[in-house]
Short mmCIF file of C-alpha atoms and ligand atoms in Angstrom, two decimals:
data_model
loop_
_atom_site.label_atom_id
_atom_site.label_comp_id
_atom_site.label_asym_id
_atom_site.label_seq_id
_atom_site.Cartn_x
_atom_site.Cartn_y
_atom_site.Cartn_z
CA UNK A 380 -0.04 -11.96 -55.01
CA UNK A 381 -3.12 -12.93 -57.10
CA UNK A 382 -5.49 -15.30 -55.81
CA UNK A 383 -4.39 -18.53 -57.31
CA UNK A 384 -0.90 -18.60 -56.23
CA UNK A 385 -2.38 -17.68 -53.42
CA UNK A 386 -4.72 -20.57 -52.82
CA UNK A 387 -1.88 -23.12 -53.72
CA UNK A 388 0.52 -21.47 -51.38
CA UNK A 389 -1.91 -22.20 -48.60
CA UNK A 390 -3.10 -25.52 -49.92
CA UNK A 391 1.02 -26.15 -49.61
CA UNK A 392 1.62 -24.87 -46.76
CA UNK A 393 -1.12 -24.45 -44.43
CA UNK A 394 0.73 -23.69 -41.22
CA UNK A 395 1.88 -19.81 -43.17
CA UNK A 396 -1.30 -19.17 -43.14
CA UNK A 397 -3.04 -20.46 -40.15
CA UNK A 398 -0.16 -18.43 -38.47
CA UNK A 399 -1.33 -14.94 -40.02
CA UNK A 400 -2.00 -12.91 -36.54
CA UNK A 401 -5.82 -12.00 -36.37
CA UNK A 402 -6.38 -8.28 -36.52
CA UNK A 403 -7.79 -7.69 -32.48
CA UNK A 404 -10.87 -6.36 -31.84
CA UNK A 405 -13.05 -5.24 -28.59
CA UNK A 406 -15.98 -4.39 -28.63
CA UNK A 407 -18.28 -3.44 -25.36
CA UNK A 408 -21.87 -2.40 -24.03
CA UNK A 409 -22.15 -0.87 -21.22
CA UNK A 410 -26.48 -1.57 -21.01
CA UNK A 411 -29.04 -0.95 -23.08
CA UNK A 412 -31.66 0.51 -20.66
CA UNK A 413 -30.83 4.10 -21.88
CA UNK A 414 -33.43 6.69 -21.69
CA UNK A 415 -33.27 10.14 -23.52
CA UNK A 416 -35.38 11.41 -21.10
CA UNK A 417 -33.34 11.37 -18.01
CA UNK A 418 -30.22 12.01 -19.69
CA UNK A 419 -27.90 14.78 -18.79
CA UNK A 420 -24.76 16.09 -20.72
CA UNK A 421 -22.71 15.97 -17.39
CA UNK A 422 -23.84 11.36 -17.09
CA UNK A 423 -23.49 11.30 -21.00
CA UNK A 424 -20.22 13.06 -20.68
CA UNK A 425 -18.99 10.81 -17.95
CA UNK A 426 -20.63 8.05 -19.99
CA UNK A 427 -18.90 8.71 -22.99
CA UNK A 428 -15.43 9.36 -20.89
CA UNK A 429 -15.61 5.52 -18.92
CA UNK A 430 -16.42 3.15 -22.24
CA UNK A 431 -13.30 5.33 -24.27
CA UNK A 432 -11.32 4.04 -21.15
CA UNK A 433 -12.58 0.33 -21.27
CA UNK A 434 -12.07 0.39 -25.03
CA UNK A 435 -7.98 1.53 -24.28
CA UNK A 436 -7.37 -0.48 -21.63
CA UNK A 437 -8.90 -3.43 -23.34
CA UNK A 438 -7.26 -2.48 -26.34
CA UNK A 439 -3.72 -2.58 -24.43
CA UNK A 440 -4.05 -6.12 -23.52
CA UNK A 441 -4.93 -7.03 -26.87
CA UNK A 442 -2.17 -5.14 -28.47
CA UNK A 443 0.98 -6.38 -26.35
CA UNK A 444 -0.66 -10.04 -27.59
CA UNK A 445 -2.59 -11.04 -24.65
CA UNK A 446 -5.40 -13.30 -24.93
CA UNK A 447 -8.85 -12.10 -25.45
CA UNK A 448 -9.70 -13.08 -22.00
CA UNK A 449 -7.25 -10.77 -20.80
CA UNK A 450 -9.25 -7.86 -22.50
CA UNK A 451 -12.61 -8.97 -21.99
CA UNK A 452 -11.35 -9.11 -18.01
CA UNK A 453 -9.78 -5.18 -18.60
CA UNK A 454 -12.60 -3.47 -20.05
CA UNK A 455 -14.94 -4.80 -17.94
CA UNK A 456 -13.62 -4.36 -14.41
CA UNK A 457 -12.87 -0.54 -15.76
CA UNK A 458 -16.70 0.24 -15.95
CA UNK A 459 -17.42 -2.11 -12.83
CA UNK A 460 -14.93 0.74 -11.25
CA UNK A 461 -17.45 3.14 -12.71
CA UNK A 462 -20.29 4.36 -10.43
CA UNK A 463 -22.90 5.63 -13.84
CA UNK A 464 -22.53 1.30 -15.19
CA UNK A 465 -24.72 -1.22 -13.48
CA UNK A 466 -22.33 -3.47 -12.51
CA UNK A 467 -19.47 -3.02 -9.08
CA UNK A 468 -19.50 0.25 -7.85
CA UNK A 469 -22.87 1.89 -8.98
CA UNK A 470 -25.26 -1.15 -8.91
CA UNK A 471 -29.10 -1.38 -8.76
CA UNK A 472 -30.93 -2.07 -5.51
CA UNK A 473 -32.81 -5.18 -4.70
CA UNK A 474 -36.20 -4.95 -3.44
CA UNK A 475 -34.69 -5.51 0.29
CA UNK A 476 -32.17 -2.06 0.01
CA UNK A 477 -29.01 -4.24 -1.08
CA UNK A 478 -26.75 -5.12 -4.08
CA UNK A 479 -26.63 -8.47 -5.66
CA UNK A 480 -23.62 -8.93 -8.21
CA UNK A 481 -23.78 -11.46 -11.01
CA UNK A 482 -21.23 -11.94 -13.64
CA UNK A 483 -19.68 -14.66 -16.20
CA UNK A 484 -17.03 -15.16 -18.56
CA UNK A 485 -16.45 -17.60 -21.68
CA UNK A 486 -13.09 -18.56 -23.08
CA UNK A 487 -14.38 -19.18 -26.88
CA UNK A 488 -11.49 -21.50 -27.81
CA UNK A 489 -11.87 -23.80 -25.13
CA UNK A 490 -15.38 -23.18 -23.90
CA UNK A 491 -14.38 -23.11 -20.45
CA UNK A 492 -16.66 -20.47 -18.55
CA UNK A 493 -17.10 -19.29 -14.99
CA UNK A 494 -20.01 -17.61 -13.35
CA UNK A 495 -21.23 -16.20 -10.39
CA UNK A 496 -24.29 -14.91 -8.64
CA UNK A 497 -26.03 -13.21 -5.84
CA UNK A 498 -22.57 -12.22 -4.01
CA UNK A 499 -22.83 -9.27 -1.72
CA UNK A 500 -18.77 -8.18 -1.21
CA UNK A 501 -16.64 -8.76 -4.26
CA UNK A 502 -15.38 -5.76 -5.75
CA UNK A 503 -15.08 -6.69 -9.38
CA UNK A 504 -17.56 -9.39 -10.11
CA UNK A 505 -15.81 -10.50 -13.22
CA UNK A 506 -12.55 -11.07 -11.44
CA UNK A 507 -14.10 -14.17 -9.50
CA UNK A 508 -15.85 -15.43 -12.43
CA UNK A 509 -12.51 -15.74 -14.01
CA UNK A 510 -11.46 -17.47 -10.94
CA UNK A 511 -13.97 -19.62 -10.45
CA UNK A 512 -13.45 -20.43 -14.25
CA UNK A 513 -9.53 -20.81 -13.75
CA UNK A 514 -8.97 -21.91 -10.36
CA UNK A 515 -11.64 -24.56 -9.70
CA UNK A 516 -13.72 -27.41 -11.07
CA UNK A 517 -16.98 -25.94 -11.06
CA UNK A 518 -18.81 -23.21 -13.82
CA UNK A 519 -21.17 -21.55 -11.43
CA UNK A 520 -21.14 -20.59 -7.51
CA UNK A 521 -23.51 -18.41 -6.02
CA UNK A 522 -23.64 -16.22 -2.59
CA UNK A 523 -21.85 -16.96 0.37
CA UNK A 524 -20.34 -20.08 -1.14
CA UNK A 525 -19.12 -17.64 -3.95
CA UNK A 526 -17.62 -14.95 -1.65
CA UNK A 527 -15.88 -18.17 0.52
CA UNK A 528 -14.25 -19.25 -2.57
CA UNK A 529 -13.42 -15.22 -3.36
CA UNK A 530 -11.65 -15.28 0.36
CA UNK A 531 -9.99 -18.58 -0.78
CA UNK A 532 -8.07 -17.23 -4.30
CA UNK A 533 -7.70 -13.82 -2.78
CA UNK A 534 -9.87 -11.91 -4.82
CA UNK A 535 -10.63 -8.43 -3.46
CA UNK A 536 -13.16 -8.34 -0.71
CA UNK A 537 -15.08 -4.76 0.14
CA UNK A 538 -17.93 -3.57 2.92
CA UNK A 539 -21.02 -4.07 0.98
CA UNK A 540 -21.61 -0.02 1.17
CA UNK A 541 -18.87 0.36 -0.98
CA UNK A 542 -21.90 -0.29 -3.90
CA UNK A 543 -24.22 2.08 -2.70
CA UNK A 544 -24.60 5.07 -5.13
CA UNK A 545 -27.67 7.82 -4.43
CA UNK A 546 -28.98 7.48 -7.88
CA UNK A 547 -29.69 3.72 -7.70
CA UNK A 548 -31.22 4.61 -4.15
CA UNK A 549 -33.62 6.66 -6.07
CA UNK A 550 -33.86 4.78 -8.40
CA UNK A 551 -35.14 2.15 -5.66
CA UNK A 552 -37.29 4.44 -4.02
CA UNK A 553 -39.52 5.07 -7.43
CA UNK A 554 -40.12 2.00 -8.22
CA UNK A 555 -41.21 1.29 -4.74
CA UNK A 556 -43.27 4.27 -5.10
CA UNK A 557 -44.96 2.77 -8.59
CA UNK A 558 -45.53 -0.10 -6.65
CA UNK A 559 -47.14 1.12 -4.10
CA UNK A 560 -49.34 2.82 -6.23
CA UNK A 561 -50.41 0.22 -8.05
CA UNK A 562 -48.64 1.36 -11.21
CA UNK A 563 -46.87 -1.93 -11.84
CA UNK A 564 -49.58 -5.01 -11.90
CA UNK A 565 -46.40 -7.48 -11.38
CA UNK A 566 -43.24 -7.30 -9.06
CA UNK A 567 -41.19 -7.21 -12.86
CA UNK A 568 -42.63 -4.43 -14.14
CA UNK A 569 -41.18 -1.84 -11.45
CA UNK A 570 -37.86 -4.26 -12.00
CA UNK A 571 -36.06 -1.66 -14.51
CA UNK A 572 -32.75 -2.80 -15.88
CA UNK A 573 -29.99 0.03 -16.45
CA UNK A 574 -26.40 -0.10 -17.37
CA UNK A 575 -25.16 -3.60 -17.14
CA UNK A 576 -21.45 -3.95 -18.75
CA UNK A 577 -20.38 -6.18 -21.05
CA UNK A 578 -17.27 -6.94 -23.79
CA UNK A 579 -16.48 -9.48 -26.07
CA UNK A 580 -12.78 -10.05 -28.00
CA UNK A 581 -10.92 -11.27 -30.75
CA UNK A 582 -7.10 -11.72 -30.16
CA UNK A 583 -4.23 -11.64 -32.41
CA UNK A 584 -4.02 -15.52 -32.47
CA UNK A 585 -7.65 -15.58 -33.42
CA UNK A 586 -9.48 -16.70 -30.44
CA UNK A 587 -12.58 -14.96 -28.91
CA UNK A 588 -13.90 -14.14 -25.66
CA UNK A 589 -16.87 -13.01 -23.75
CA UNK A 590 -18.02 -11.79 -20.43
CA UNK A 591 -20.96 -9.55 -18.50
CA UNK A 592 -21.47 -8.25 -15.32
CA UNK A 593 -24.45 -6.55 -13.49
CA UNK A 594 -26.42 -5.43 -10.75
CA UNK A 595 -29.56 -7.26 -12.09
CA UNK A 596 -32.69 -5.24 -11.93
CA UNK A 597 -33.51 -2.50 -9.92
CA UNK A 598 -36.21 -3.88 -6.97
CA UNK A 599 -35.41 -7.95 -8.07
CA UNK A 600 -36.39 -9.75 -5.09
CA UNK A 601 -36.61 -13.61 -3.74
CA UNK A 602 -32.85 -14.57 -4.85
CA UNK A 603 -34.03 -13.08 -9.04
CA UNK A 604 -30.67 -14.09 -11.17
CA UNK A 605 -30.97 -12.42 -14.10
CA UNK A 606 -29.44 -14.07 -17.56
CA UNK A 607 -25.90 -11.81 -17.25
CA UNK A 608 -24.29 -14.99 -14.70
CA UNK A 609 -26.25 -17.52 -17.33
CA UNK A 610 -24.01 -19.28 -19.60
CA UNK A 611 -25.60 -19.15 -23.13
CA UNK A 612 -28.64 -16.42 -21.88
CA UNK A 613 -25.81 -13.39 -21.34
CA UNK A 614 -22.73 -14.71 -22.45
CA UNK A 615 -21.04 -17.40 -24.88
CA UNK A 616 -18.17 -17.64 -26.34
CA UNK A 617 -16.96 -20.57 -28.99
CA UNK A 618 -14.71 -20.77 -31.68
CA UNK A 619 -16.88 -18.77 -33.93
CA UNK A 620 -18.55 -16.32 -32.12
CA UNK A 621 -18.83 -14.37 -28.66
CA UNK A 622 -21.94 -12.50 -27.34
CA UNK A 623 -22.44 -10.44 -24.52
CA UNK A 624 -26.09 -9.85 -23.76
CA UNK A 625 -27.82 -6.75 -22.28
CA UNK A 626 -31.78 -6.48 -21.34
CA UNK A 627 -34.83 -7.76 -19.64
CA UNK A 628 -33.15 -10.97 -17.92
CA UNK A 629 -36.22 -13.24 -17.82
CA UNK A 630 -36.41 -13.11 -21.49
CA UNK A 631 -33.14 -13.66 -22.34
CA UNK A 632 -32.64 -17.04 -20.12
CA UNK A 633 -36.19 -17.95 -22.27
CA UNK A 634 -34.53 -17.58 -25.78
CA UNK A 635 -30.94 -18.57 -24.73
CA UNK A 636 -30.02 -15.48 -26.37
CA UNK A 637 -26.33 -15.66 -26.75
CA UNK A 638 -25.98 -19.14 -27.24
CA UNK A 639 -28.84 -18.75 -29.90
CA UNK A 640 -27.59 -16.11 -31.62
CA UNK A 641 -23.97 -18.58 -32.38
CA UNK A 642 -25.70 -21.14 -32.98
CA UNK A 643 -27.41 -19.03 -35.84
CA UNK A 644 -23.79 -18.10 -37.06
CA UNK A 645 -22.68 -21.25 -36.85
CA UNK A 646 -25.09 -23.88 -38.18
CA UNK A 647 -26.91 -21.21 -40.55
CA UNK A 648 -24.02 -19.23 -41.24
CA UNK A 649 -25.87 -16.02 -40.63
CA UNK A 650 -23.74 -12.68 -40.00
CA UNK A 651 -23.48 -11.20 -36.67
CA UNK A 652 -25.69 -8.67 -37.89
CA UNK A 653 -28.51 -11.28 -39.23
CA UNK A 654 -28.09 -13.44 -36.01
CA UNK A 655 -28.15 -10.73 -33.76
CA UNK A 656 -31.52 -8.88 -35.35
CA UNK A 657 -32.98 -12.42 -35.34
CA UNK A 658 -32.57 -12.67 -31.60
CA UNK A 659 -32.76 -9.33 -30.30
CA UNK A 660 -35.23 -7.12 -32.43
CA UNK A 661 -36.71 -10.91 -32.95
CA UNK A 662 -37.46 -13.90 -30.75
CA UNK A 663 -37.01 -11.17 -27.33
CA UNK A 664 -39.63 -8.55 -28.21
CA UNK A 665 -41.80 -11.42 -29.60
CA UNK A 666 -42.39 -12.83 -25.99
CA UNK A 667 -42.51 -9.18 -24.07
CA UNK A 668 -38.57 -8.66 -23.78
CA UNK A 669 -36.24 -5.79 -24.48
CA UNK A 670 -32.80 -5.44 -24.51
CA UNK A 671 -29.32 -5.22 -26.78
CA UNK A 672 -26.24 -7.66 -27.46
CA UNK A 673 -23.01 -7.39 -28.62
CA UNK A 674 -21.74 -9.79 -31.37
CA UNK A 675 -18.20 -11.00 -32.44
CA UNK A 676 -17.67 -13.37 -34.79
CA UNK A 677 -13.98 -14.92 -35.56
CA UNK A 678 -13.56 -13.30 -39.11
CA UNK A 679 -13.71 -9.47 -37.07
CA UNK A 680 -17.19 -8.68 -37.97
CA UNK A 681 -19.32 -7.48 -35.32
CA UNK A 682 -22.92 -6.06 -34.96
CA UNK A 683 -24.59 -4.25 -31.84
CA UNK A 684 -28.20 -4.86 -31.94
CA UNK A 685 -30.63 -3.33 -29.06
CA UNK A 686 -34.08 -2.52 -29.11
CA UNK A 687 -34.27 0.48 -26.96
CA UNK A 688 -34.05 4.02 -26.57
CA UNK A 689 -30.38 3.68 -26.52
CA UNK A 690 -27.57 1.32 -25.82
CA UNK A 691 -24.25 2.59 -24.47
CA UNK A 692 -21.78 0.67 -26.59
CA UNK A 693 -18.38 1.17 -28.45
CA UNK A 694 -15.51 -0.78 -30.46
CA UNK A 695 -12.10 -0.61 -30.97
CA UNK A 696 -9.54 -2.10 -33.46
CA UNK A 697 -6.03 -2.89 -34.57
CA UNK A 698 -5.61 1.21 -35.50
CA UNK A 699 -6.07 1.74 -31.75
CA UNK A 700 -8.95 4.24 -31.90
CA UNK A 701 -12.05 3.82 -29.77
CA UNK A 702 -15.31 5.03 -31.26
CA UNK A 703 -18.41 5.29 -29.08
CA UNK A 704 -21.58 5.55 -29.08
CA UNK A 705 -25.71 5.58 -27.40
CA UNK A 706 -28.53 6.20 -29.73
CA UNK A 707 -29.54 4.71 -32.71
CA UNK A 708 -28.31 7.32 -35.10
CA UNK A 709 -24.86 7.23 -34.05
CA UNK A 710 -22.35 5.64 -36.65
CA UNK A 711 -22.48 2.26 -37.03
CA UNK A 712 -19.56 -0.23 -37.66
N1 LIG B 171 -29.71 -8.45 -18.09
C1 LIG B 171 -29.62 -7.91 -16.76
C2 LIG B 171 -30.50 -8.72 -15.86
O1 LIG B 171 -31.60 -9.04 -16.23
C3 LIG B 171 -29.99 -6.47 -16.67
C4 LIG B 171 -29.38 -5.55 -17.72
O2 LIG B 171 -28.88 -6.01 -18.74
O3 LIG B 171 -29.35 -4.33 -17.52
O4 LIG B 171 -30.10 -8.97 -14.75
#
């Protein structure tokens, strides 16, 4: 058809066209702490194994015509499951020797979001954000008033050693070590941030989603909530655009970074790629932060930014084939 017919056929009939399926998309980060230096083949195997299984089971949802939500909610309880993501199973230690979950989730159509921090027991983090988001009047719950409200919906309930991995023990240990020694002149500095998950969606009927979970930061102490549970710091989701955020949280909750980065591709109609360098190799580094975000807009264009070493990250479309990928040089969209 050329494009004038074209335009008159939708000027005529609007409802043809506004009922052309979206082609789905997920797209996921699974943190952007990465370091080449303490990298082995068998972690970037396993690595490399656990995001092409988000990225499928995700891409199931999407492709029997579930919402994005319903993806979003897939991929990221898969690498919560995941021992080598910081997030469920596998996440940092707090200053005190115990795991802190924090997660969120953003329905971009309707901008209704749920959040949780600080909980010590739920299995898959996300899970209760979505309750919290679907099942009761309130956007954010924290601790044991989380985990009652958890007991309440039935969401799955496990011994807080279920968490506990020896590499985020060790990981504990050093930076208690650095401290000691003086290494760090500030209780963030020995505060590392590793492997926090993330995804963000766009559904066959055209409608976006976005959620994040984590661990926080290795040795956080004093109740630290990072920007993951934050709406509009780690996640947002609107009409337009979805972002799921990855990084130093204290600088991320300073530049609203997800919520920033829509509003760029919203009111200044920058790409995901524009909005997302503005933000993340931007307005973070520019105040002492580092990090990497995912970006979806509603059109299917997406961009991964991160400042780091590496970012473990990956995408996945209508075709049904997951690419993946860690360092910079890796193919890009
Ligand atoms: N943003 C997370 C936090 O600050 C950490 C991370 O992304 O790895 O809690």
């Amino acid at each position: 058809m050329t494009r004038l017919p074209a335009l008159l056929l939708a000027a005529l009939c609007p409802a043809v066209f506004a009922a052309t399926p979206a082609k789905p998309l997920l797209v996921i980060h699974g943190g952007a702490g990465v370091e080449r230096a303490t990298m082995t083949p068998e972690v970037e195997a396993e690595v490399r194994k656990a995001l092409t299984l988000a990225l499928t089971r995700g891409h199931a949802e999407l492709a029997a015509g579930k919402p994005a939500l319903d993806a979003v909610t897939a991929a990221i309880t898969t690498l919560e499951d995941d021992p080598n993501f910081n997030a469920g199973k596998g996440a940092v230690f707090t200053h005190d020797g115990t795991n802190e979950l924090d997660a969120s989730i953003m329905d971009g159509a309707t901008r209704r979001a749920g959040a949780i921090a600080g909980v010590h027991r739920v299995r898959n983090p996300i899970t209760l954000a979505r309750a919290v988001m679907e099942q009761s009047r309130h956007v954010m719950m924290v601790g044991d008033g989380a985990e009652a409200f958890a007991k309440s919906v039935g969401v799955t309930l496990v011994d807080p050693s279920y968490f506990r991995t020896e590499r985020r023990w060790e990981q504990l240990q050093k930076a208690l070590r650095e401290e000691r020694a003086g290494q760090a002149s500030t209780d963030l500095e020995t505060a590392k941030h590793f492997g926090t998950v993330g995804a963000v969606a766009l559904d066959r009927a055209g409608k976006l989603a976005a959620g994040t979970s984590t661990g926080g930061m290795t040795n956080k102490r004093y109740g630290r909530v990072g920007d993951s549970p934050v709406i509009g710091a780690g996640t947002w989701a609107d009409a337009n655009c979805a972002v799921s955020g990855t990084g130093w949280g204290e600088f991320y909750l300073r530049t609203a970074a997800a919520h920033t980065i829509c509003t760029r591709m919203g009111l200044l109609k920058e790409s995901p790629t524009k909005a997302g360098e503005a933000v993340i190799n931007g307005e973070v580094p520019a105040l002492g932060g580092d990090g990497g975000a995912i970006v979806l807009g509603a059109d299917g264009r997406f961009a991964m930014p991160f400042n780091t070493e590496g970012m473990y990250r990956g995408w996945i479309g209508a075709d049904g084939v997951a690419h993946v990928a860690i360092y910079p040089d890796e193919r890009a969209p």
